Amino acid sequence: MWWRRGFLILALVLFSAKANARGAFETYGDVAAVAIPAIAGAVAISHNDGEGLARLTTAYTVSVAVTDGLKRVVRRLRPDGSNDLSFPSGHATRAFAGASYLHCRYGFTRAIPAYIAAVAVAASRVDADKHHWSDVIAAALLAHAIACAVTEPLAS
């Protein structure tokens, strides 16, 4: 499967580059939060699944909008004290929107690599002291609920 090679290439690029002051794991989270939905889009394109691509776009856009709105209403202080936009995690929302879309559209088995990568994104945010565990768990649940609400399984 070519998309599995995409995850491998992403990992090689991230871990072969010099780690910046923030650290390689945090950099992984920044890149993978965008790469996971992008790879999900590439999977839809590889299946000539225009309908699925539209549903991914909807799932991603709605998830990010709801997350951004909640951040401004909840105003939870980040563990590092940098601001009050901790809840829910935007990085985890983006990563899980892509992974959950793959699950809801193509089945759980095909989404396993994306879920593993998304969990690593969530862990990177906690490790970087940008989020509490509850921030990333809420983001994962929110993105999953929205992705599955707007995505129908692809007919075999």
CSV table of N, CA and C in Angstrom, one decimal:
chain,number,residue,atom,x,y,z
A,1,MET,N,0.8,-1.2,0.0
A,1,MET,CA,0.0,0.0,0.0
A,1,MET,C,0.9,1.2,0.0
A,2,TRP,N,0.7,2.1,-0.9
A,2,TRP,CA,1.5,3.3,-1.1
A,2,TRP,C,1.4,4.3,0.1
A,3,TRP,N,0.2,4.4,0.7
A,3,TRP,CA,0.0,5.3,1.8
A,3,TRP,C,0.8,4.9,3.0
A,4,ARG,N,1.0,3.6,3.2
A,4,ARG,CA,1.9,3.2,4.3
A,4,ARG,C,3.3,3.7,4.1
A,5,ARG,N,3.7,3.7,2.9
A,5,ARG,CA,5.0,4.3,2.6
A,5,ARG,C,5.1,5.7,2.9
A,6,GLY,N,3.9,6.4,2.8
A,6,GLY,CA,3.8,7.8,3.1
A,6,GLY,C,4.1,8.0,4.6
A,7,PHE,N,3.6,7.2,5.5
A,7,PHE,CA,3.9,7.3,6.9
A,7,PHE,C,5.3,7.0,7.2
A,8,LEU,N,5.9,6.1,6.5
A,8,LEU,CA,7.3,5.7,6.7
A,8,LEU,C,8.2,6.9,6.2
A,9,ILE,N,7.9,7.5,5.1
A,9,ILE,CA,8.6,8.6,4.6
A,9,ILE,C,8.5,9.8,5.6
A,10,LEU,N,7.3,10.0,6.1
A,10,LEU,CA,7.1,11.1,7.0
A,10,LEU,C,8.0,10.9,8.3
A,11,ALA,N,8.0,9.7,8.8
A,11,ALA,CA,8.8,9.4,10.0
A,11,ALA,C,10.3,9.6,9.7
A,12,LEU,N,10.8,9.1,8.5
A,12,LEU,CA,12.2,9.3,8.2
A,12,LEU,C,12.6,10.7,8.0
A,13,VAL,N,11.8,11.5,7.4
A,13,VAL,CA,12.0,12.9,7.3
A,13,VAL,C,12.1,13.6,8.6
A,14,LEU,N,11.2,13.3,9.5
A,14,LEU,CA,11.1,14.0,10.8
A,14,LEU,C,12.3,13.6,11.6
A,15,PHE,N,12.7,12.3,11.6
A,15,PHE,CA,13.7,11.9,12.6
A,15,PHE,C,15.1,11.9,12.0
A,16,SER,N,15.2,12.2,10.7
A,16,SER,CA,16.5,12.4,10.1
A,16,SER,C,17.0,13.9,10.1
A,17,ALA,N,16.0,14.8,10.3
A,17,ALA,CA,16.3,16.2,10.4
A,17,ALA,C,16.8,16.5,11.8
A,18,LYS,N,17.6,17.6,11.9
A,18,LYS,CA,18.1,18.0,13.2
A,18,LYS,C,16.9,18.4,14.0
A,19,ALA,N,16.9,18.0,15.3
A,19,ALA,CA,15.9,18.4,16.2
A,19,ALA,C,16.1,19.9,16.5
A,20,ASN,N,15.0,20.6,16.5
A,20,ASN,CA,15.1,22.0,16.9
A,20,ASN,C,15.0,22.1,18.4
A,21,ALA,N,15.0,23.4,18.9
A,21,ALA,CA,15.1,23.6,20.4
A,21,ALA,C,13.9,22.9,21.1
A,22,ARG,N,12.8,22.8,20.4
A,22,ARG,CA,11.6,22.2,21.0
A,22,ARG,C,11.7,20.7,21.1
A,23,GLY,N,12.4,20.1,20.3
A,23,GLY,CA,12.6,18.6,20.3
A,23,GLY,C,11.9,17.9,19.2
A,24,ALA,N,12.4,16.8,18.9
A,24,ALA,CA,11.9,16.0,17.7
A,24,ALA,C,10.5,15.5,17.9
A,25,PHE,N,10.1,15.2,19.1
A,25,PHE,CA,8.8,14.6,19.3
A,25,PHE,C,7.7,15.7,19.2
A,26,GLU,N,8.0,16.9,19.7
A,26,GLU,CA,7.1,18.0,19.5
A,26,GLU,C,7.0,18.4,18.0
A,27,THR,N,8.1,18.4,17.3
A,27,THR,CA,8.1,18.6,15.8
A,27,THR,C,7.3,17.6,15.1
A,28,TYR,N,7.4,16.3,15.5
A,28,TYR,CA,6.6,15.3,14.9
A,28,TYR,C,5.1,15.6,15.1
A,29,GLY,N,4.7,16.0,16.3
A,29,GLY,CA,3.3,16.4,16.5
A,29,GLY,C,2.8,17.5,15.6
A,30,ASP,N,3.7,18.5,15.4
A,30,ASP,CA,3.3,19.6,14.5
A,30,ASP,C,3.1,19.2,13.1
A,31,VAL,N,4.0,18.3,12.6
A,31,VAL,CA,4.0,17.9,11.2
A,31,VAL,C,2.9,16.8,11.0
A,32,ALA,N,2.8,15.9,11.9
A,32,ALA,CA,1.8,14.8,11.7
A,32,ALA,C,0.4,15.2,11.8
A,33,ALA,N,0.2,16.3,12.6
A,33,ALA,CA,-1.2,16.8,12.8
A,33,ALA,C,-1.8,17.2,11.5
A,34,VAL,N,-0.9,17.7,10.6
A,34,VAL,CA,-1.3,18.1,9.2
A,34,VAL,C,-1.2,17.0,8.2
A,35,ALA,N,-0.1,16.2,8.4
A,35,ALA,CA,0.1,15.1,7.5
A,35,ALA,C,-0.9,14.0,7.5
A,36,ILE,N,-1.5,13.7,8.7
A,36,ILE,CA,-2.4,12.6,8.8
A,36,ILE,C,-3.7,12.9,7.9
A,37,PRO,N,-4.3,14.1,8.1
A,37,PRO,CA,-5.4,14.4,7.2
A,37,PRO,C,-5.0,14.5,5.7
A,38,ALA,N,-3.8,15.0,5.5
A,38,ALA,CA,-3.4,15.0,4.1
A,38,ALA,C,-3.2,13.7,3.5
A,39,ILE,N,-2.7,12.7,4.2
A,39,ILE,CA,-2.6,11.3,3.7
A,39,ILE,C,-4.0,10.7,3.6
A,40,ALA,N,-4.9,11.0,4.5
A,40,ALA,CA,-6.3,10.5,4.3
A,40,ALA,C,-6.9,11.0,3.0
A,41,GLY,N,-6.6,12.3,2.7
A,41,GLY,CA,-7.1,12.8,1.4
A,41,GLY,C,-6.4,12.1,0.3
A,42,ALA,N,-5.2,11.8,0.4
A,42,ALA,CA,-4.5,11.1,-0.7
A,42,ALA,C,-5.1,9.7,-0.9
A,43,VAL,N,-5.5,9.1,0.2
A,43,VAL,CA,-6.1,7.7,0.2
A,43,VAL,C,-7.4,7.9,-0.6
A,44,ALA,N,-8.2,8.9,-0.3
A,44,ALA,CA,-9.5,9.1,-1.0
A,44,ALA,C,-9.2,9.3,-2.5
A,45,ILE,N,-8.2,10.1,-2.8
A,45,ILE,CA,-7.9,10.4,-4.2
A,45,ILE,C,-7.5,9.1,-4.9
A,46,SER,N,-6.7,8.2,-4.2
A,46,SER,CA,-6.2,7.0,-4.8
A,46,SER,C,-7.4,6.0,-5.1
A,47,HIS,N,-8.5,6.2,-4.4
A,47,HIS,CA,-9.6,5.3,-4.6
A,47,HIS,C,-10.6,6.0,-5.6
A,48,ASN,N,-10.2,7.1,-6.2
A,48,ASN,CA,-11.1,7.9,-7.0
A,48,ASN,C,-12.4,8.2,-6.3
A,49,ASP,N,-12.3,8.5,-5.0
A,49,ASP,CA,-13.4,8.7,-4.1
A,49,ASP,C,-13.6,10.2,-3.8
A,50,GLY,N,-14.2,10.9,-4.8
A,50,GLY,CA,-14.5,12.3,-4.7
A,50,GLY,C,-15.5,12.6,-3.6
A,51,GLU,N,-16.5,11.7,-3.4
A,51,GLU,CA,-17.4,11.9,-2.3
A,51,GLU,C,-16.7,11.8,-1.0
A,52,GLY,N,-15.8,10.8,-0.9
A,52,GLY,CA,-15.1,10.6,0.4
A,52,GLY,C,-14.2,11.8,0.7
A,53,LEU,N,-13.6,12.4,-0.4
A,53,LEU,CA,-12.7,13.6,-0.2
A,53,LEU,C,-13.6,14.7,0.3
A,54,ALA,N,-14.8,14.9,-0.2
A,54,ALA,CA,-15.7,16.0,0.2
A,54,ALA,C,-16.0,15.7,1.7
A,55,ARG,N,-16.3,14.5,2.1
A,55,ARG,CA,-16.6,14.2,3.5
A,55,ARG,C,-15.4,14.4,4.4
A,56,LEU,N,-14.2,14.1,4.0
A,56,LEU,CA,-13.1,14.4,4.8
A,56,LEU,C,-12.9,15.9,5.0
A,57,THR,N,-13.1,16.6,3.9
A,57,THR,CA,-13.0,18.1,4.0
A,57,THR,C,-14.0,18.6,5.0
A,58,THR,N,-15.2,18.1,5.0
A,58,THR,CA,-16.3,18.5,5.9
A,58,THR,C,-15.9,18.1,7.3
A,59,ALA,N,-15.5,16.9,7.5
A,59,ALA,CA,-15.1,16.4,8.9
A,59,ALA,C,-14.0,17.3,9.4
A,60,TYR,N,-13.0,17.5,8.6
A,60,TYR,CA,-11.8,18.3,9.1
A,60,TYR,C,-12.3,19.8,9.4
A,61,THR,N,-13.0,20.4,8.5
A,61,THR,CA,-13.4,21.8,8.7
A,61,THR,C,-14.3,22.0,9.9
A,62,VAL,N,-15.3,21.1,10.0
A,62,VAL,CA,-16.2,21.2,11.2
A,62,VAL,C,-15.5,20.9,12.5
A,63,SER,N,-14.6,19.9,12.5
A,63,SER,CA,-13.9,19.6,13.7
A,63,SER,C,-13.0,20.7,14.2
A,64,VAL,N,-12.3,21.3,13.2
A,64,VAL,CA,-11.4,22.4,13.6
A,64,VAL,C,-12.2,23.7,14.0
A,65,ALA,N,-13.3,23.9,13.4
A,65,ALA,CA,-14.2,25.1,13.8
A,65,ALA,C,-14.7,24.9,15.2
A,66,VAL,N,-15.2,23.7,15.5
A,66,VAL,CA,-15.8,23.4,16.8
A,66,VAL,C,-14.7,23.5,17.9
A,67,THR,N,-13.5,23.0,17.6
A,67,THR,CA,-12.4,23.0,18.5
A,67,THR,C,-12.0,24.5,18.8
A,68,ASP,N,-11.9,25.3,17.7
A,68,ASP,CA,-11.5,26.7,17.9
A,68,ASP,C,-12.5,27.4,18.7
A,69,GLY,N,-13.8,27.2,18.4
A,69,GLY,CA,-14.9,27.8,19.2
A,69,GLY,C,-14.8,27.4,20.7
A,70,LEU,N,-14.6,26.1,21.0
A,70,LEU,CA,-14.5,25.7,22.3
A,70,LEU,C,-13.3,26.3,23.1
A,71,LYS,N,-12.2,26.4,22.4
A,71,LYS,CA,-11.0,27.0,23.0
A,71,LYS,C,-11.4,28.4,23.5
A,72,ARG,N,-12.1,29.2,22.7
A,72,ARG,CA,-12.4,30.6,23.1
A,72,ARG,C,-13.5,30.7,24.2
A,73,VAL,N,-14.3,29.6,24.3
A,73,VAL,CA,-15.3,29.6,25.4
A,73,VAL,C,-14.8,29.1,26.7
A,74,VAL,N,-14.1,28.0,26.6
A,74,VAL,CA,-13.6,27.3,27.8
A,74,VAL,C,-12.4,28.0,28.5
A,75,ARG,N,-11.5,28.5,27.7
A,75,ARG,CA,-10.3,29.3,28.2
A,75,ARG,C,-9.5,28.6,29.3
A,76,ARG,N,-9.2,27.3,29.0
A,76,ARG,CA,-8.4,26.6,30.0
A,76,ARG,C,-6.9,26.9,29.8
A,77,LEU,N,-6.2,27.2,30.9
A,77,LEU,CA,-4.8,27.5,30.9
A,77,LEU,C,-4.0,26.3,30.5
A,78,ARG,N,-3.0,26.5,29.6
A,78,ARG,CA,-2.1,25.4,29.2
A,78,ARG,C,-1.2,25.0,30.4
A,79,PRO,N,-0.8,23.8,30.4
A,79,PRO,CA,0.1,23.4,31.5
A,79,PRO,C,1.4,24.2,31.6
A,80,ASP,N,1.9,24.7,30.5
A,80,ASP,CA,3.1,25.6,30.6
A,80,ASP,C,2.8,27.0,30.9
A,81,GLY,N,1.5,27.4,31.0
A,81,GLY,CA,1.1,28.7,31.4
A,81,GLY,C,1.2,29.7,30.2
A,82,SER,N,1.4,29.3,29.0
A,82,SER,CA,1.6,30.2,27.9
A,82,SER,C,0.4,31.0,27.4
A,83,ASN,N,-0.8,30.4,27.5
A,83,ASN,CA,-2.1,31.0,27.2
A,83,ASN,C,-3.2,30.2,27.8
A,84,ASP,N,-4.4,30.6,27.5
A,84,ASP,CA,-5.6,29.9,28.0
A,84,ASP,C,-6.4,29.2,26.9
A,85,LEU,N,-5.7,28.6,25.9
A,85,LEU,CA,-6.3,28.0,24.8
A,85,LEU,C,-6.0,26.5,24.8
A,86,SER,N,-6.0,25.9,26.0
A,86,SER,CA,-5.6,24.5,26.1
A,86,SER,C,-6.7,23.5,25.6
A,87,PHE,N,-7.9,23.8,25.9
A,87,PHE,CA,-9.0,22.8,25.7
A,87,PHE,C,-9.9,23.2,24.6
A,88,PRO,N,-10.1,22.2,23.6
A,88,PRO,CA,-9.4,21.0,23.4
A,88,PRO,C,-8.2,21.2,22.5
A,89,SER,N,-7.4,20.2,22.3
A,89,SER,CA,-6.2,20.3,21.5
A,89,SER,C,-6.5,20.4,20.0
A,90,GLY,N,-6.0,21.4,19.4
A,90,GLY,CA,-6.2,21.6,17.9
A,90,GLY,C,-5.3,20.5,17.2
A,91,HIS,N,-4.1,20.3,17.6
A,91,HIS,CA,-3.3,19.3,17.0
A,91,HIS,C,-4.0,17.9,17.0
A,92,ALA,N,-4.5,17.5,18.2
A,92,ALA,CA,-5.1,16.2,18.3
A,92,ALA,C,-6.4,16.2,17.4
A,93,THR,N,-7.1,17.3,17.4
A,93,THR,CA,-8.4,17.3,16.6
A,93,THR,C,-8.0,17.1,15.1
A,94,ARG,N,-7.0,17.7,14.6
A,94,ARG,CA,-6.6,17.6,13.2
A,94,ARG,C,-6.2,16.2,12.9
A,95,ALA,N,-5.3,15.6,13.8
A,95,ALA,CA,-4.9,14.3,13.6
A,95,ALA,C,-6.0,13.2,13.6
A,96,PHE,N,-6.8,13.3,14.6
A,96,PHE,CA,-7.9,12.4,14.7
A,96,PHE,C,-9.0,12.6,13.7
A,97,ALA,N,-9.2,13.8,13.2
A,97,ALA,CA,-10.1,14.0,12.1
A,97,ALA,C,-9.7,13.1,10.9
A,98,GLY,N,-8.4,13.1,10.6
A,98,GLY,CA,-8.0,12.3,9.4
A,98,GLY,C,-8.1,10.8,9.7
A,99,ALA,N,-7.6,10.4,10.9
A,99,ALA,CA,-7.6,9.0,11.3
A,99,ALA,C,-9.1,8.5,11.4
A,100,SER,N,-9.9,9.2,12.0
A,100,SER,CA,-11.3,8.8,12.1
A,100,SER,C,-12.1,8.8,10.8
A,101,TYR,N,-11.7,9.7,9.9
A,101,TYR,CA,-12.3,9.6,8.6
A,101,TYR,C,-11.9,8.3,7.9
A,102,LEU,N,-10.7,7.9,8.0
A,102,LEU,CA,-10.2,6.7,7.4
A,102,LEU,C,-11.0,5.5,8.0
A,103,HIS,N,-11.2,5.5,9.3
A,103,HIS,CA,-11.9,4.5,10.0
A,103,HIS,C,-13.4,4.4,9.5
A,104,CYS,N,-14.0,5.5,9.5
A,104,CYS,CA,-15.5,5.6,9.2
A,104,CYS,C,-15.7,5.3,7.7
A,105,ARG,N,-14.8,5.7,6.8
A,105,ARG,CA,-15.0,5.5,5.4
A,105,ARG,C,-14.5,4.1,4.9
A,106,TYR,N,-13.3,3.7,5.3
A,106,TYR,CA,-12.7,2.5,4.8
A,106,TYR,C,-12.5,1.4,5.7
A,107,GLY,N,-12.9,1.5,7.0
A,107,GLY,CA,-12.8,0.5,8.0
A,107,GLY,C,-11.7,0.6,8.9
A,108,PHE,N,-11.9,0.0,10.1
A,108,PHE,CA,-10.9,0.2,11.2
A,108,PHE,C,-9.5,-0.3,10.8
A,109,THR,N,-9.4,-1.4,10.2
A,109,THR,CA,-8.1,-2.0,9.9
A,109,THR,C,-7.3,-1.0,9.1
A,110,ARG,N,-7.9,-0.4,8.1
A,110,ARG,CA,-7.1,0.6,7.3
A,110,ARG,C,-6.7,1.8,8.0
A,111,ALA,N,-7.4,2.1,9.1
A,111,ALA,CA,-7.1,3.3,9.9
A,111,ALA,C,-6.1,3.1,11.0
A,112,ILE,N,-5.7,1.8,11.3
A,112,ILE,CA,-4.8,1.5,12.4
A,112,ILE,C,-3.5,2.4,12.4
A,113,PRO,N,-2.8,2.4,11.2
A,113,PRO,CA,-1.6,3.2,11.2
A,113,PRO,C,-1.9,4.7,11.5
A,114,ALA,N,-3.0,5.2,11.0
A,114,ALA,CA,-3.3,6.6,11.2
A,114,ALA,C,-3.7,6.8,12.7
A,115,TYR,N,-4.4,5.9,13.3
A,115,TYR,CA,-4.7,6.0,14.7
A,115,TYR,C,-3.4,6.0,15.6
A,116,ILE,N,-2.5,5.1,15.2
A,116,ILE,CA,-1.2,5.1,16.0
A,116,ILE,C,-0.5,6.4,15.9
A,117,ALA,N,-0.5,7.0,14.7
A,117,ALA,CA,0.2,8.3,14.4
A,117,ALA,C,-0.6,9.4,15.2
A,118,ALA,N,-1.9,9.3,15.2
A,118,ALA,CA,-2.7,10.3,15.9
A,118,ALA,C,-2.5,10.3,17.4
A,119,VAL,N,-2.4,9.1,18.0
A,119,VAL,CA,-2.1,8.9,19.4
A,119,VAL,C,-0.8,9.5,19.7
A,120,ALA,N,0.2,9.3,18.8
A,120,ALA,CA,1.5,9.9,19.0
A,120,ALA,C,1.5,11.4,19.0
A,121,VAL,N,0.6,12.0,18.1
A,121,VAL,CA,0.5,13.4,18.1
A,121,VAL,C,-0.1,13.9,19.4
A,122,ALA,N,-1.1,13.2,19.9
A,122,ALA,CA,-1.7,13.6,21.2
A,122,ALA,C,-0.7,13.6,22.3
A,123,ALA,N,0.1,12.5,22.3
A,123,ALA,CA,1.1,12.3,23.4
A,123,ALA,C,2.2,13.4,23.3
A,124,SER,N,2.5,13.8,22.0
A,124,SER,CA,3.5,14.9,21.8
A,124,SER,C,3.1,16.2,22.4
A,125,ARG,N,1.8,16.4,22.4
A,125,ARG,CA,1.3,17.7,22.9
A,125,ARG,C,1.3,17.7,24.5
A,126,VAL,N,1.0,16.5,25.0
A,126,VAL,CA,1.1,16.4,26.5
A,126,VAL,C,2.6,16.5,26.9
A,127,ASP,N,3.4,15.8,26.2
A,127,ASP,CA,4.9,15.8,26.5
A,127,ASP,C,5.5,17.2,26.4
A,128,ALA,N,5.0,18.0,25.4
A,128,ALA,CA,5.5,19.4,25.2
A,128,ALA,C,4.9,20.3,26.3
A,129,ASP,N,4.1,19.9,27.2
A,129,ASP,CA,3.5,20.7,28.2
A,129,ASP,C,2.5,21.7,27.6
A,130,LYS,N,1.9,21.4,26.5
A,130,LYS,CA,0.9,22.3,25.9
A,130,LYS,C,-0.5,21.9,26.2
A,131,HIS,N,-0.7,20.6,26.6
A,131,HIS,CA,-2.0,20.1,26.9
A,131,HIS,C,-2.0,19.2,28.1
A,132,HIS,N,-3.2,19.1,28.7
A,132,HIS,CA,-3.5,18.1,29.7
A,132,HIS,C,-4.0,16.9,28.9
A,133,TRP,N,-4.0,15.7,29.5
A,133,TRP,CA,-4.5,14.5,28.8
A,133,TRP,C,-6.0,14.7,28.5
A,134,SER,N,-6.7,15.3,29.3
A,134,SER,CA,-8.2,15.5,29.0
A,134,SER,C,-8.4,16.4,27.8
A,135,ASP,N,-7.4,17.3,27.5
A,135,ASP,CA,-7.6,18.1,26.3
A,135,ASP,C,-7.4,17.3,25.0
A,136,VAL,N,-6.5,16.4,25.0
A,136,VAL,CA,-6.3,15.6,23.8
A,136,VAL,C,-7.3,14.5,23.7
A,137,ILE,N,-7.8,13.9,24.8
A,137,ILE,CA,-8.8,12.9,24.7
A,137,ILE,C,-10.1,13.5,24.2
A,138,ALA,N,-10.5,14.7,24.8
A,138,ALA,CA,-11.7,15.4,24.3
A,138,ALA,C,-11.6,15.7,22.8
A,139,ALA,N,-10.4,16.1,22.3
A,139,ALA,CA,-10.2,16.4,20.9
A,139,ALA,C,-10.4,15.2,20.1
A,140,ALA,N,-9.9,14.1,20.5
A,140,ALA,CA,-10.0,12.8,19.8
A,140,ALA,C,-11.4,12.4,19.7
A,141,LEU,N,-12.2,12.5,20.8
A,141,LEU,CA,-13.6,12.1,20.8
A,141,LEU,C,-14.4,13.0,19.9
A,142,LEU,N,-14.1,14.3,20.0
A,142,LEU,CA,-14.9,15.3,19.2
A,142,LEU,C,-14.7,15.0,17.7
A,143,ALA,N,-13.4,14.9,17.3
A,143,ALA,CA,-13.1,14.7,15.9
A,143,ALA,C,-13.7,13.4,15.4
A,144,HIS,N,-13.6,12.3,16.2
A,144,HIS,CA,-14.2,11.0,15.8
A,144,HIS,C,-15.7,11.1,15.6
A,145,ALA,N,-16.3,11.8,16.6
A,145,ALA,CA,-17.8,11.9,16.5
A,145,ALA,C,-18.2,12.7,15.2
A,146,ILE,N,-17.5,13.8,15.0
A,146,ILE,CA,-17.9,14.6,13.8
A,146,ILE,C,-17.5,13.8,12.5
A,147,ALA,N,-16.3,13.2,12.4
A,147,ALA,CA,-16.0,12.5,11.2
A,147,ALA,C,-17.0,11.4,10.9
A,148,CYS,N,-17.4,10.6,11.9
A,148,CYS,CA,-18.3,9.5,11.7
A,148,CYS,C,-19.7,10.0,11.4
A,149,ALA,N,-20.1,11.2,11.9
A,149,ALA,CA,-21.4,11.7,11.7
A,149,ALA,C,-21.5,12.2,10.2
A,150,VAL,N,-20.4,12.6,9.6
A,150,VAL,CA,-20.5,13.2,8.2
A,150,VAL,C,-20.0,12.2,7.2
A,151,THR,N,-19.5,11.0,7.6
A,151,THR,CA,-18.9,10.1,6.7
A,151,THR,C,-19.6,8.8,6.6
A,152,GLU,N,-20.0,8.4,5.4
A,152,GLU,CA,-20.6,7.1,5.3
A,152,GLU,C,-19.6,6.1,4.8
A,153,PRO,N,-19.7,4.8,5.2
A,153,PRO,CA,-18.7,3.8,4.8
A,153,PRO,C,-18.8,3.7,3.3
A,154,LEU,N,-17.6,3.4,2.7
A,154,LEU,CA,-17.6,3.2,1.2
A,154,LEU,C,-18.1,1.8,0.9
A,155,ALA,N,-19.0,1.8,0.0
A,155,ALA,CA,-19.6,0.5,-0.5
A,155,ALA,C,-18.5,-0.3,-1.1
A,156,SER,N,-18.5,-1.6,-0.8
A,156,SER,CA,-17.4,-2.5,-1.3
A,156,SER,C,-17.6,-2.7,-2.8
